[in-house]
XYZ file of C-alpha atoms in Angstrom:
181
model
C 100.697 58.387 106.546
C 99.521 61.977 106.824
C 101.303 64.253 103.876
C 102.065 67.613 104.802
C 102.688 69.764 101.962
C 106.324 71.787 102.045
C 105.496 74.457 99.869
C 109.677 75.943 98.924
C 108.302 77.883 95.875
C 110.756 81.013 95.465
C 108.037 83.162 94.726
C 106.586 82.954 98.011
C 107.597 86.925 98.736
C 109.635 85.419 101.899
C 106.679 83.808 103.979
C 107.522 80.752 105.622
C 104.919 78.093 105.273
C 104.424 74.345 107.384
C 107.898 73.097 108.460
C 110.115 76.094 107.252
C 108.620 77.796 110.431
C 111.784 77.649 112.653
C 110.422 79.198 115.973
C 108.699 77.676 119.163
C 105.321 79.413 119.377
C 103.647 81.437 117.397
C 100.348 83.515 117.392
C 97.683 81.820 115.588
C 94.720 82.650 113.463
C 92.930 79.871 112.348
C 90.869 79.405 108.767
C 87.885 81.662 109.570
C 89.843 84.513 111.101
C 89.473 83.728 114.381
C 92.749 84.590 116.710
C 93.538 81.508 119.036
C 96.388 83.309 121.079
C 99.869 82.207 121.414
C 100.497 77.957 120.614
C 103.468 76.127 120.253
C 104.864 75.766 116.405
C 103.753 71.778 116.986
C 100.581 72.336 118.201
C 99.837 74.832 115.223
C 100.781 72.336 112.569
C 98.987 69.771 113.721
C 95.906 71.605 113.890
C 96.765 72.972 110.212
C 97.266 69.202 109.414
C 94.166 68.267 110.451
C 92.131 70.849 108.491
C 94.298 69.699 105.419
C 95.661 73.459 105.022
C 99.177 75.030 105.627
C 100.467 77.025 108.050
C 101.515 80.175 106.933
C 103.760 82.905 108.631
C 102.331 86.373 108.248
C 104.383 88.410 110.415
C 107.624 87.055 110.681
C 108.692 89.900 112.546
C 106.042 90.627 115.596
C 106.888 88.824 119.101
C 105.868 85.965 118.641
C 105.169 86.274 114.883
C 101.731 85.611 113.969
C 100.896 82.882 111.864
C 97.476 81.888 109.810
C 96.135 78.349 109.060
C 94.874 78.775 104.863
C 95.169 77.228 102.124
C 98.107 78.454 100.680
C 97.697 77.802 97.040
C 94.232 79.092 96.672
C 95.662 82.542 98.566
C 98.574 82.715 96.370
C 96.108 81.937 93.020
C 93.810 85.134 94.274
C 96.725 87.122 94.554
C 97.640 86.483 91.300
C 94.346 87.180 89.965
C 94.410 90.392 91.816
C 97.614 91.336 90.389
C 96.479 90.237 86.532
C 92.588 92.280 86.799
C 95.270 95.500 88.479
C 97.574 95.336 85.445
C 94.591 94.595 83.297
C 92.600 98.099 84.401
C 95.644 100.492 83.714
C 96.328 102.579 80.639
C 99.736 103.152 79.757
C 100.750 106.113 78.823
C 103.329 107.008 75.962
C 105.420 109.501 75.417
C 105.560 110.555 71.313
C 108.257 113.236 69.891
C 107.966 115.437 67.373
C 110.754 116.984 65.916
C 110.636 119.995 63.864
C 113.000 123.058 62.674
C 112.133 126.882 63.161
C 112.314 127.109 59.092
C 109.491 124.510 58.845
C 106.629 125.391 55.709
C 103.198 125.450 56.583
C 102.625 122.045 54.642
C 104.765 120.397 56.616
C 104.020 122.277 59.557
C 100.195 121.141 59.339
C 100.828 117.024 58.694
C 103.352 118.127 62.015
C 99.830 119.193 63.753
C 98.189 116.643 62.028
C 100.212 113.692 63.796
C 99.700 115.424 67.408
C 96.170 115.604 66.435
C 96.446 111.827 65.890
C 98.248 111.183 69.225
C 96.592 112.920 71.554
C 93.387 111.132 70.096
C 94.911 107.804 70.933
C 95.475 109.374 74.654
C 99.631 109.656 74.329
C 101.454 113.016 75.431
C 102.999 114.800 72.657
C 106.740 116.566 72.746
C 107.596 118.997 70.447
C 110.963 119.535 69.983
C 112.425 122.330 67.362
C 116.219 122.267 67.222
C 118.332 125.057 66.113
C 121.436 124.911 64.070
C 124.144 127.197 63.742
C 122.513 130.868 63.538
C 118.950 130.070 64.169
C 119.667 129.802 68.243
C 120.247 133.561 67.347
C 115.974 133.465 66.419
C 114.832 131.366 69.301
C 111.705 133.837 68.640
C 111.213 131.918 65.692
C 110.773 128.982 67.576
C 107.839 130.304 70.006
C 106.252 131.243 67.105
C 106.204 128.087 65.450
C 105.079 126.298 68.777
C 102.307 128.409 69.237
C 101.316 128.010 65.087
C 101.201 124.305 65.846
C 98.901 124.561 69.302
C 96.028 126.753 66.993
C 96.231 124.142 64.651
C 95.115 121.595 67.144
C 91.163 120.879 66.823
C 90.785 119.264 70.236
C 90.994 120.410 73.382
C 94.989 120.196 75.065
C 96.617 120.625 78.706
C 99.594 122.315 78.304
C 101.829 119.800 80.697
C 105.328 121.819 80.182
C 105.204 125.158 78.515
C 107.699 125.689 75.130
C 111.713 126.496 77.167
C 115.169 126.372 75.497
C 116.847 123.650 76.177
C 120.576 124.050 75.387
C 120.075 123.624 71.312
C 116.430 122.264 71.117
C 113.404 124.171 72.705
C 110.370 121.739 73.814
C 106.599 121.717 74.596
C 105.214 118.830 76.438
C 101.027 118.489 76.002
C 98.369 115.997 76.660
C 94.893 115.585 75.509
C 92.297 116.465 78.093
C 90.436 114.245 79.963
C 86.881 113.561 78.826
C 84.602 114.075 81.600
């Protein structure tokens, strides 16, 4: 007896494969791409069956949808694979915060510069953040001048990805390290 494989995985993205096909023809493309026109659902199987593949529905949704005779598992394996090397290739990016006051000393203020030195090294964008309390908001001045003590501090080279603006209490600078060309 002749075992046709019902493939019912859930992660099948909603393709249809061997018996779950539920119409009367189809249009086929066989294993090597070649299009063999409109056959009855049957027909298609068998020929599927005979090759030892599956019968796979690519377009549920043309007239008459258009099916493909493959092997289903290796397809679904090189999709994976495809997915993995994607995922594998991209750099995530981070967002880091640094929070300061406008009262800040210069000590502190240069380990502040030293960090963002540090993170836009590793590639991560940087926000600076200075909150005000209670009279300071009165000196947001202050705080532009404190932003723009921490960008000269800065050895390497910067893209300035939102400039320094008041956000109800805090005022924030978002930057990035420039791309290396």
């Amino acid at each position: 007896m002749a075992y046709t494989a019902q493939t019912t995985n859930n992660n099948n993205k909603g393709q249809r494969i061997n018996q779950n096909i539920r119409v009367r023809e189809v249009r086929l493309i066989d294993d090597e791409g070649n299009q063999l026109g409109v056959v009855a659902t049957a027909d298609a199987l068998k020929m599927a069956d005979e090759k030892e593949l599956d019968l796979v529905e690519v377009s549920p949704n043309a007239n008459p949808p258009v099916c493909k005779i493959m092997d289903y598992g290796k397809y679904r394996f090189e999709q994976e694979k495809k997915l993995r090397d994607s995922k594998k290739n991209q750099k995530v990016l981070k967002l880091k915060e640094i929070r300061m006051q406008p009262k800040i000393g210069t000590g502190d203020l240069d380990t502040k510069a030293k960090h963002i030195q540090e993170f836009l090294n590793e590639g991560d964008k940087v926000k600076i953040t200075i909150r005000f309390r209670g009279r300071e908001l009165a000196h947001t001045d202050l705080g532009f001048g404190v932003m723009d003590e921490v960008l000269k501090r800065l050895t390497s080279a910067y893209n300035i990805d939102k400039p320094a603006a008041m956000d109800g209490r805090n005022m924030s600078m978002t930057i990035s390290a420039k791309a290396a060309k």
